[in-house]
Tab-separated table of C-alpha atoms in Angstrom:
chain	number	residue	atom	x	y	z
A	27	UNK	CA	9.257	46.424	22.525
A	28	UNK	CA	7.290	43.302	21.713
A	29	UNK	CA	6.359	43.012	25.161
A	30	UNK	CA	5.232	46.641	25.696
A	31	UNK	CA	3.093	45.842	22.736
A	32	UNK	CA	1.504	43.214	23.852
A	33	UNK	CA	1.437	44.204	27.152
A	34	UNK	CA	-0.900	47.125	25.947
A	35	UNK	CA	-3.149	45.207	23.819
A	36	UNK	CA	-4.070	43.165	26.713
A	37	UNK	CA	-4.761	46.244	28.465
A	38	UNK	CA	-7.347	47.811	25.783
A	39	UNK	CA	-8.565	44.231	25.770
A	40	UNK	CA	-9.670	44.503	29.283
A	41	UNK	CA	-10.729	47.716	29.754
A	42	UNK	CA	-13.375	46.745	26.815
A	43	UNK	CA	-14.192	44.019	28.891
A	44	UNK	CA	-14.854	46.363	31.868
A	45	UNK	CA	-16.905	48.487	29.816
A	46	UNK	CA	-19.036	45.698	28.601
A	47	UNK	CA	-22.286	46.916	29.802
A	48	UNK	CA	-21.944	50.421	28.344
A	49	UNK	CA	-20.169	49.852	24.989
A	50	UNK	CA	-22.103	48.802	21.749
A	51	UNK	CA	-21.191	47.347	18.383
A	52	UNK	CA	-22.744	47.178	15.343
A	53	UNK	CA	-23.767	43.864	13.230
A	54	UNK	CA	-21.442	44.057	10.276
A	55	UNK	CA	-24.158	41.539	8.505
A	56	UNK	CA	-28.030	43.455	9.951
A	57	UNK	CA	-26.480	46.175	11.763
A	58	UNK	CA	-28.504	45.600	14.846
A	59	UNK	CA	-26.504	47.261	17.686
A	60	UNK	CA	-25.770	44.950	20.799
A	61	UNK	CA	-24.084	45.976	23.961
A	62	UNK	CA	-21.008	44.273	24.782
A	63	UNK	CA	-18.426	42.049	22.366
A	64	UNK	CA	-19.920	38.662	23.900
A	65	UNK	CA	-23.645	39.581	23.126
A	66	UNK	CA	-21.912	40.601	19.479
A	67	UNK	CA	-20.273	37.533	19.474
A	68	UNK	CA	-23.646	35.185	20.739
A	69	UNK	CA	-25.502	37.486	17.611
A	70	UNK	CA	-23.399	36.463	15.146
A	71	UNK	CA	-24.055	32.688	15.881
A	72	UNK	CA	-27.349	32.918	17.223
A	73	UNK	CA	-28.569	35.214	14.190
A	74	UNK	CA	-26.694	33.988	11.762
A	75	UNK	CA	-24.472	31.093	12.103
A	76	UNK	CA	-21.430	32.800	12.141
A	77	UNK	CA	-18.869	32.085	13.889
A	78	UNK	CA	-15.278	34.463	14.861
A	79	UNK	CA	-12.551	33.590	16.434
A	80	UNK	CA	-13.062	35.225	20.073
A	81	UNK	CA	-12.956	38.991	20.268
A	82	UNK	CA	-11.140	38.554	24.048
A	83	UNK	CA	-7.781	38.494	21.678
A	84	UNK	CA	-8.109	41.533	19.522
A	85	UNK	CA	-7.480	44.835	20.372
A	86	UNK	CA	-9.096	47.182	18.128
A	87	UNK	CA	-11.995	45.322	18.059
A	88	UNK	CA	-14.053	49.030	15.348
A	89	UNK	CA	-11.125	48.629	13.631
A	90	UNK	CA	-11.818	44.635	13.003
A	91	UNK	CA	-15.179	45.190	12.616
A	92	UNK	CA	-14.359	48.108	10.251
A	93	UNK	CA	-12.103	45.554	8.014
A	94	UNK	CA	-14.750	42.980	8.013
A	95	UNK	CA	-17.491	45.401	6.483
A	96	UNK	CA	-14.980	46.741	4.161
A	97	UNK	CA	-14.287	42.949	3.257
A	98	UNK	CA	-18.088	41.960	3.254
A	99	UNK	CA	-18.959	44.572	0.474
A	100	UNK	CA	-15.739	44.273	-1.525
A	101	UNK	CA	-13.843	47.421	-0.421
A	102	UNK	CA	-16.788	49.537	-1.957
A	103	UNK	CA	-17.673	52.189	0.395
A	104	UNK	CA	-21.342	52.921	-1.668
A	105	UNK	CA	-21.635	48.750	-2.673
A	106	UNK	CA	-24.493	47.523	-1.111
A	107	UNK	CA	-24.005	43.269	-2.605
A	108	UNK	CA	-22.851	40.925	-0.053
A	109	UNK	CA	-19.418	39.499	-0.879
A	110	UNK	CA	-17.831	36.527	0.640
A	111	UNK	CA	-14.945	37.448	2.942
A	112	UNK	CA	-13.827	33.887	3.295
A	113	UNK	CA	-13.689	33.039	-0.857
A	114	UNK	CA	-14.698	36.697	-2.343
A	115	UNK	CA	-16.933	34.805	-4.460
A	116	UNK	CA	-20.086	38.059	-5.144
A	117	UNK	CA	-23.650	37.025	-4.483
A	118	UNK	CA	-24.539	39.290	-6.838
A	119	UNK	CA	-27.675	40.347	-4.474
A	120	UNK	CA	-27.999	43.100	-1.649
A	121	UNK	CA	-30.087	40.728	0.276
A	122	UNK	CA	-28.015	39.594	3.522
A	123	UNK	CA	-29.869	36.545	3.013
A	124	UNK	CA	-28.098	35.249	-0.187
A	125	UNK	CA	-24.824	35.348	1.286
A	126	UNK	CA	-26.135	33.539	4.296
A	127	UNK	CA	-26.672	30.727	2.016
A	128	UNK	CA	-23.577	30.824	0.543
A	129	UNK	CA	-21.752	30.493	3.835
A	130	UNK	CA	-24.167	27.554	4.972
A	131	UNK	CA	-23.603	25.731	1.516
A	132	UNK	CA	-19.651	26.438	1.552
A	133	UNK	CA	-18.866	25.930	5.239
A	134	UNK	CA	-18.012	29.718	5.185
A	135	UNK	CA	-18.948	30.554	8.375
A	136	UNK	CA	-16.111	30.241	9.705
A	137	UNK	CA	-14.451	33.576	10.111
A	138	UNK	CA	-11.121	33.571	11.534
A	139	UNK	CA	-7.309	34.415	10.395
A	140	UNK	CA	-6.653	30.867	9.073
A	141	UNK	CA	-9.868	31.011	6.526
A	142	UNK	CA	-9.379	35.219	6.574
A	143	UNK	CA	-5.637	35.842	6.655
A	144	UNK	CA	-5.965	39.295	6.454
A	145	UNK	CA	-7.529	39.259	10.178
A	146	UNK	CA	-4.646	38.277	11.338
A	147	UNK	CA	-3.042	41.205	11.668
A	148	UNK	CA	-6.298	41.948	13.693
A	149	UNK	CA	-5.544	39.124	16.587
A	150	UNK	CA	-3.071	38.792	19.082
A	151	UNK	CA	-0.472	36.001	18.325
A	152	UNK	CA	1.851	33.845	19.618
A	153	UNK	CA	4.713	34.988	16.913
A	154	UNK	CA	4.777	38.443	18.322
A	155	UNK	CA	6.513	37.952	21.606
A	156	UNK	CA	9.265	34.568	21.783
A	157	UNK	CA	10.232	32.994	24.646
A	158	UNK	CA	9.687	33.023	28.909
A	159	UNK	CA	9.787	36.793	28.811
A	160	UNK	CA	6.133	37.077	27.063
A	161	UNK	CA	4.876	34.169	29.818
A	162	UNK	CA	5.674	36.219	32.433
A	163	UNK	CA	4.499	39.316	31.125
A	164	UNK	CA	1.416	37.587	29.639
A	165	UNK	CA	0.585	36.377	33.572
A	166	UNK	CA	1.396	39.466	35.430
A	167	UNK	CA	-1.497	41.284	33.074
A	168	UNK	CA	-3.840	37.990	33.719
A	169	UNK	CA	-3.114	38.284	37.636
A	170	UNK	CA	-3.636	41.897	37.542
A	171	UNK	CA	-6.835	41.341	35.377
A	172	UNK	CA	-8.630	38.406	37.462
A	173	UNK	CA	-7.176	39.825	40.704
A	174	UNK	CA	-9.379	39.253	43.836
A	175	UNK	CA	-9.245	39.423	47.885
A	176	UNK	CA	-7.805	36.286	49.152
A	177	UNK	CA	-9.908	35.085	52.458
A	178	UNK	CA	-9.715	37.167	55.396
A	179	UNK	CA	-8.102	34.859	57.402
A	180	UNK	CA	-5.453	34.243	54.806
A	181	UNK	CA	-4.814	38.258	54.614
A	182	UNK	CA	-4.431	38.123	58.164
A	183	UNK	CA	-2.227	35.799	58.578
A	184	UNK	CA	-0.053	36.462	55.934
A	185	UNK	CA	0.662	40.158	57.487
A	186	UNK	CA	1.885	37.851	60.505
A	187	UNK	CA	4.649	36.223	58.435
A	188	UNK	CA	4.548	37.428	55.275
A	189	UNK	CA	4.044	33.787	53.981
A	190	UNK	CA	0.841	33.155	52.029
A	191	UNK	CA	1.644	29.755	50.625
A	192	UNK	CA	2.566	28.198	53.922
A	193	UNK	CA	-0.829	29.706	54.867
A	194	UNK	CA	-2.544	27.535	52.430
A	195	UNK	CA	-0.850	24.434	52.917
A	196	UNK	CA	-1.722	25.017	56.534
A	197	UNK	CA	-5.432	24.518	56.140
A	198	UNK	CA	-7.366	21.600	56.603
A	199	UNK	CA	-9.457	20.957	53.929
A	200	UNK	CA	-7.570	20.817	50.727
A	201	UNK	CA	-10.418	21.690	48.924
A	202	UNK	CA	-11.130	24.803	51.126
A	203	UNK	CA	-7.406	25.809	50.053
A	204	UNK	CA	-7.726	27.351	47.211
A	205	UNK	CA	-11.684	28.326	47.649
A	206	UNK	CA	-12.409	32.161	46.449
A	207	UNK	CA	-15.942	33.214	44.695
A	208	UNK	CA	-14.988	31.769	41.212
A	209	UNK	CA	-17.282	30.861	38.029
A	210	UNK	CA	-17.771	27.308	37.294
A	211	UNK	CA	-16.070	26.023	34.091
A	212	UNK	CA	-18.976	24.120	33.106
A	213	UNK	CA	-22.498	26.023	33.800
A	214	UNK	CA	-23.262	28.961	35.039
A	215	UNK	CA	-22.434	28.556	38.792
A	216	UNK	CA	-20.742	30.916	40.995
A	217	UNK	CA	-19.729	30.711	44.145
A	218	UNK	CA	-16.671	30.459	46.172
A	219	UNK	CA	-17.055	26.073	46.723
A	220	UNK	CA	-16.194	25.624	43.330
A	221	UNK	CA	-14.004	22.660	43.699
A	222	UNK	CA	-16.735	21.015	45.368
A	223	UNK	CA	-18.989	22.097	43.334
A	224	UNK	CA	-17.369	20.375	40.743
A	225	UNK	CA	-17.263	17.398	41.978
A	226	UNK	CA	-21.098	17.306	43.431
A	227	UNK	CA	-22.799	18.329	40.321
A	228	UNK	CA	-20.358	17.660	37.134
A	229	UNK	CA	-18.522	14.121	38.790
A	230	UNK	CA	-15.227	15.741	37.887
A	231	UNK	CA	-12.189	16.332	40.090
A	232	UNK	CA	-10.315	18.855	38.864
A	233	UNK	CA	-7.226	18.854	40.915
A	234	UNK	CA	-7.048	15.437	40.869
A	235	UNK	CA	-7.139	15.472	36.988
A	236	UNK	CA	-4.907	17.836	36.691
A	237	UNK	CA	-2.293	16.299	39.141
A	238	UNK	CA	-2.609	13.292	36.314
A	239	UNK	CA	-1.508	14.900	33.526
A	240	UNK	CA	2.097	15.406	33.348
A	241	UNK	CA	2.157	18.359	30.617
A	242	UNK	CA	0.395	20.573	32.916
A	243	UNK	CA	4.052	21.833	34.778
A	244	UNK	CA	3.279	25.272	36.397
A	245	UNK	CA	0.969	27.503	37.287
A	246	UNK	CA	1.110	29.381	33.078
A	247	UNK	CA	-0.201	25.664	31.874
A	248	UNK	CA	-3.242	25.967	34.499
A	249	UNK	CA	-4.031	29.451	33.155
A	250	UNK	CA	-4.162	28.009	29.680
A	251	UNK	CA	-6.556	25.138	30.639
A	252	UNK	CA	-8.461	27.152	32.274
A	253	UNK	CA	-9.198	29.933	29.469
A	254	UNK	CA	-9.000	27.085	27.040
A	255	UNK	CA	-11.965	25.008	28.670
A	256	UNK	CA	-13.669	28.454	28.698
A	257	UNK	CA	-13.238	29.073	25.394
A	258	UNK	CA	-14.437	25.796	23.916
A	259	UNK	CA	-17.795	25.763	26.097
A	260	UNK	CA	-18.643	29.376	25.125
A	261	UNK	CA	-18.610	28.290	21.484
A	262	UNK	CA	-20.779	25.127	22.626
A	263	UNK	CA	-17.422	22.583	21.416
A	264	UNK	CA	-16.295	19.305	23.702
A	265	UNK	CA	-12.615	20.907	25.367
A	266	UNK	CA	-11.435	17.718	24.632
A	267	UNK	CA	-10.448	19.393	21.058
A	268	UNK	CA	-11.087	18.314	17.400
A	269	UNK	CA	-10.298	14.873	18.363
A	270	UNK	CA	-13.590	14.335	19.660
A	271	UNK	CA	-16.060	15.080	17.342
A	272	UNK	CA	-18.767	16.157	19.281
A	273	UNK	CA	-21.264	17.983	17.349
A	274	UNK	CA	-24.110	19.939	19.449
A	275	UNK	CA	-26.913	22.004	19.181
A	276	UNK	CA	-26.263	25.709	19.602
A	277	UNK	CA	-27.094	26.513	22.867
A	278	UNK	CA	-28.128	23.221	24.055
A	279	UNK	CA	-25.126	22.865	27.071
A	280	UNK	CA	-27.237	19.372	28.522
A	281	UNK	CA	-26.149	17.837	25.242
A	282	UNK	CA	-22.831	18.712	25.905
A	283	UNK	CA	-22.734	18.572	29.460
A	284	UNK	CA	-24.078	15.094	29.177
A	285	UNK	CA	-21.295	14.056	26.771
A	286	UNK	CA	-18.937	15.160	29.314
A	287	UNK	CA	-20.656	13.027	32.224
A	288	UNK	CA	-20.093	9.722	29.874
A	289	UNK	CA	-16.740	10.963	28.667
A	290	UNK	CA	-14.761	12.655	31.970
A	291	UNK	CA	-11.573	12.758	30.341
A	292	UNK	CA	-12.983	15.109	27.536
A	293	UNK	CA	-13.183	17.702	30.217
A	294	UNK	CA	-10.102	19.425	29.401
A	295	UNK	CA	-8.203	19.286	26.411
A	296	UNK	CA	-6.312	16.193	25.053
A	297	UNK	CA	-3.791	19.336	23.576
A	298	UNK	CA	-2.467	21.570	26.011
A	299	UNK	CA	-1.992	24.533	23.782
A	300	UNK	CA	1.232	26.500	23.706
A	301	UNK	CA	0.776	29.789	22.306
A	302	UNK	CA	0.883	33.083	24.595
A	303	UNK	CA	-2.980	34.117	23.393
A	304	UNK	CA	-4.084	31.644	25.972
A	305	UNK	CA	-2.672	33.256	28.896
A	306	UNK	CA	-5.340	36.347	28.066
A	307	UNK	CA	-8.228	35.759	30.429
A	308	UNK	CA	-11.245	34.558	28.448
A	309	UNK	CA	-13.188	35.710	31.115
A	310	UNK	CA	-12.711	39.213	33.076
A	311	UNK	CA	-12.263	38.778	36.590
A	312	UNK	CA	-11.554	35.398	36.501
A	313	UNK	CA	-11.544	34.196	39.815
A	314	UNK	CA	-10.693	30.693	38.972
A	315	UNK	CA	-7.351	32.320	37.410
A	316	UNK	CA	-7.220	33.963	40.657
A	317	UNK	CA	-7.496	30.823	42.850
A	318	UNK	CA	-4.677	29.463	40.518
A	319	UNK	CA	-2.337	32.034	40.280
A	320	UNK	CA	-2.705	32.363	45.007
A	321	UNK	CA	-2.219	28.484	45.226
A	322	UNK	CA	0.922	28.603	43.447
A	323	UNK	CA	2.547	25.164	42.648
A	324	UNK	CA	0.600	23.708	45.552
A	325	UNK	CA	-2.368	22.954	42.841
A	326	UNK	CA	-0.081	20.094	41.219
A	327	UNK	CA	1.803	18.918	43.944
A	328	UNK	CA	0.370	15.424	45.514
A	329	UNK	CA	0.507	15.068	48.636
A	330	UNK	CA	3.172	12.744	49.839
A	331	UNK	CA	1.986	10.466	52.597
A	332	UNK	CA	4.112	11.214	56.038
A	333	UNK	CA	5.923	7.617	56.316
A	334	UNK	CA	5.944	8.220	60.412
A	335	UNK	CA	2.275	8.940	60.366
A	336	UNK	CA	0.794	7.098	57.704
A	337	UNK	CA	-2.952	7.631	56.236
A	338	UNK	CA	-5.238	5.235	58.773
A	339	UNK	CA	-8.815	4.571	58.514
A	340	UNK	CA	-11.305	6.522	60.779
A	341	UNK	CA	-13.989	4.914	62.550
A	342	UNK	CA	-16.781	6.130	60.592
A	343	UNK	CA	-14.780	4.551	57.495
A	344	UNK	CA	-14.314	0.844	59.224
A	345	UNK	CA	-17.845	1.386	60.682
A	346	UNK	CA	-19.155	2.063	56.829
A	347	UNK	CA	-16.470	-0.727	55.436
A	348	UNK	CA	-18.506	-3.316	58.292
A	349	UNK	CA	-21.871	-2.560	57.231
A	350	UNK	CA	-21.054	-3.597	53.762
A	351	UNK	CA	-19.382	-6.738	54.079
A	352	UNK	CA	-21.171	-9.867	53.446
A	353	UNK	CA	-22.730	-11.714	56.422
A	354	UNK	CA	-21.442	-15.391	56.872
């Protein structure tokens, strides 16, 4: 029953996401409406420096809202003084602006169902659905969620012989393996190179840094990198994790973009989180996810070199190796 539950909470989750362009919200602090629960969610900081723990795991997302004004105002439908959901303490004031201050000056702005715990009832957690059972369920609704067309080539060869991982480890290119139209973790780049594009224009191999880490075991611990990295550069934070410190301007990703250049590791997190609420795509349609979830293991398995044809250097490599050693 768990399951089901959760299995239909990610469903109303995404169909909001679908709907993104249509469906609009209302500031529970100005009551400007904004259309879509990102632009809500880039208000809130942007406006007023408040910041909620990502609408992508909550359901009901009126009904949150809903709570949260009720909250705000003290549970008085005609109050119109600004109360602090995070302490209760009353402003005493119907100006907006006076609890604004108190959340800057308290360190309130924080809104989420560790500082709120009656929002937790709101958010999708990891205590609702124990064991394998919820990762599996948890990926089947990502995979349907992000799902994409593989390559052409791929689809035709797979209705050949009904393999499509021997199809990838058939290509040539390694990086051309696993490339489908995907967004780039780290700016706003799209395109279906991404691995390349990766390493050309952020320095960062991300096979290669994932094949390094041994707590990253199947394809459910890629899925939560993945929506994890997401989720920390959407909310303008280093995915290294609180370890790190970083403190940037809203907004302001060559700050943090250049903190990752000097710091490579801090591209993903120290942390590999656990919980289940990381297997929710952060982002609809993820074709990263996608890429993933087609590649299979293949995306962490390193290449053993063939013992009766070992790895040789090609002539453009000696030729290049020549021109750079010291004349005598």
């Amino acid at each position: 029953m768990a399951a089901d539950s959760l299995r239909l909470s990610c469903k109303q989750i995404l169909q909001r996401l679908q709907q993104k362009d249509v469906v609009e919200f209302s500031c529970v602090l100005c009551g400007q409406l904004v259309r879509g629960q990102d632009a809500l969610m880039d208000h809130l900081i942007t406006e007023h420096e408040v910041h909620c723990l990502h609408f992508d795991n909550v359901a009901d997302l009126d009904g949150l809202l809903q709570h949260l004004s009720v909250l705000l105002h003290g549970g008085a439908a005609a109050s119109t003084q600004w109360i602090c959901p995070v302490c209760g303490e009353d402003t005493g004031s119907d100006d907006v602006r006076a609890l604004l201050d108190h959340l800057r000056l308290t360190g309130h702005k924080y809104w989420n169902p560790r500082t709120i715990p009656s929002l937790a009832s709101w958010y999708i957690t990891c205590t609702s659905v124990p064991g394998p059972t919820a990762d599996k369920t948890l990926v089947e609704t990502a995979s349907s969620a992000c799902s994409c067309s593989a390559p052409r080539e791929v689809e035709q060869d797979s209705a050949e012989d009904g393999d499509i991982e021997s199809q990838w480890n058939d290509m040539e290119d390694e990086d051309e393996d696993w490339s489908l139209k995907c967004d780039c973790l780290y700016c706003d780049y799209t395109g279906e190179d991404i691995l390349q594009h990766l390493k050309s224009n952020h320095h960062f191999d991300l096979r290669l840094s994932v094949q390094q880490r041994a707590d990253l075991k199947d394809e459910y611990d890629l899925i939560r990198v993945v929506n994890m990295v997401r989720r920390a550069m959407r909310g303008h934070r280093c995915p290294y994790g609180d370890e790190c410190g970083f403190e940037g301007k809203e907004s302001d990703y060559t700050v943090l973009e250049a903190h990752l250049l000097a710091r490579p590791e801090h591209r993903l997190p120290k942390q590999l989180s656990r919980g289940h609420i990381d297997l929710i795509p952060f982002l609809s349609d993820d074709g990263l996810i996608s890429m993933l979830l087609a590649s299979g293991a293949g995306f962490l398995q390193v290449e053993e070199e063939d013992p009766d044809f070992p790895m040789v250097p090609t002539v453009r490599e000696l030729a290049l190796a020549a021109s750079r050693a010291p004349h005598k």
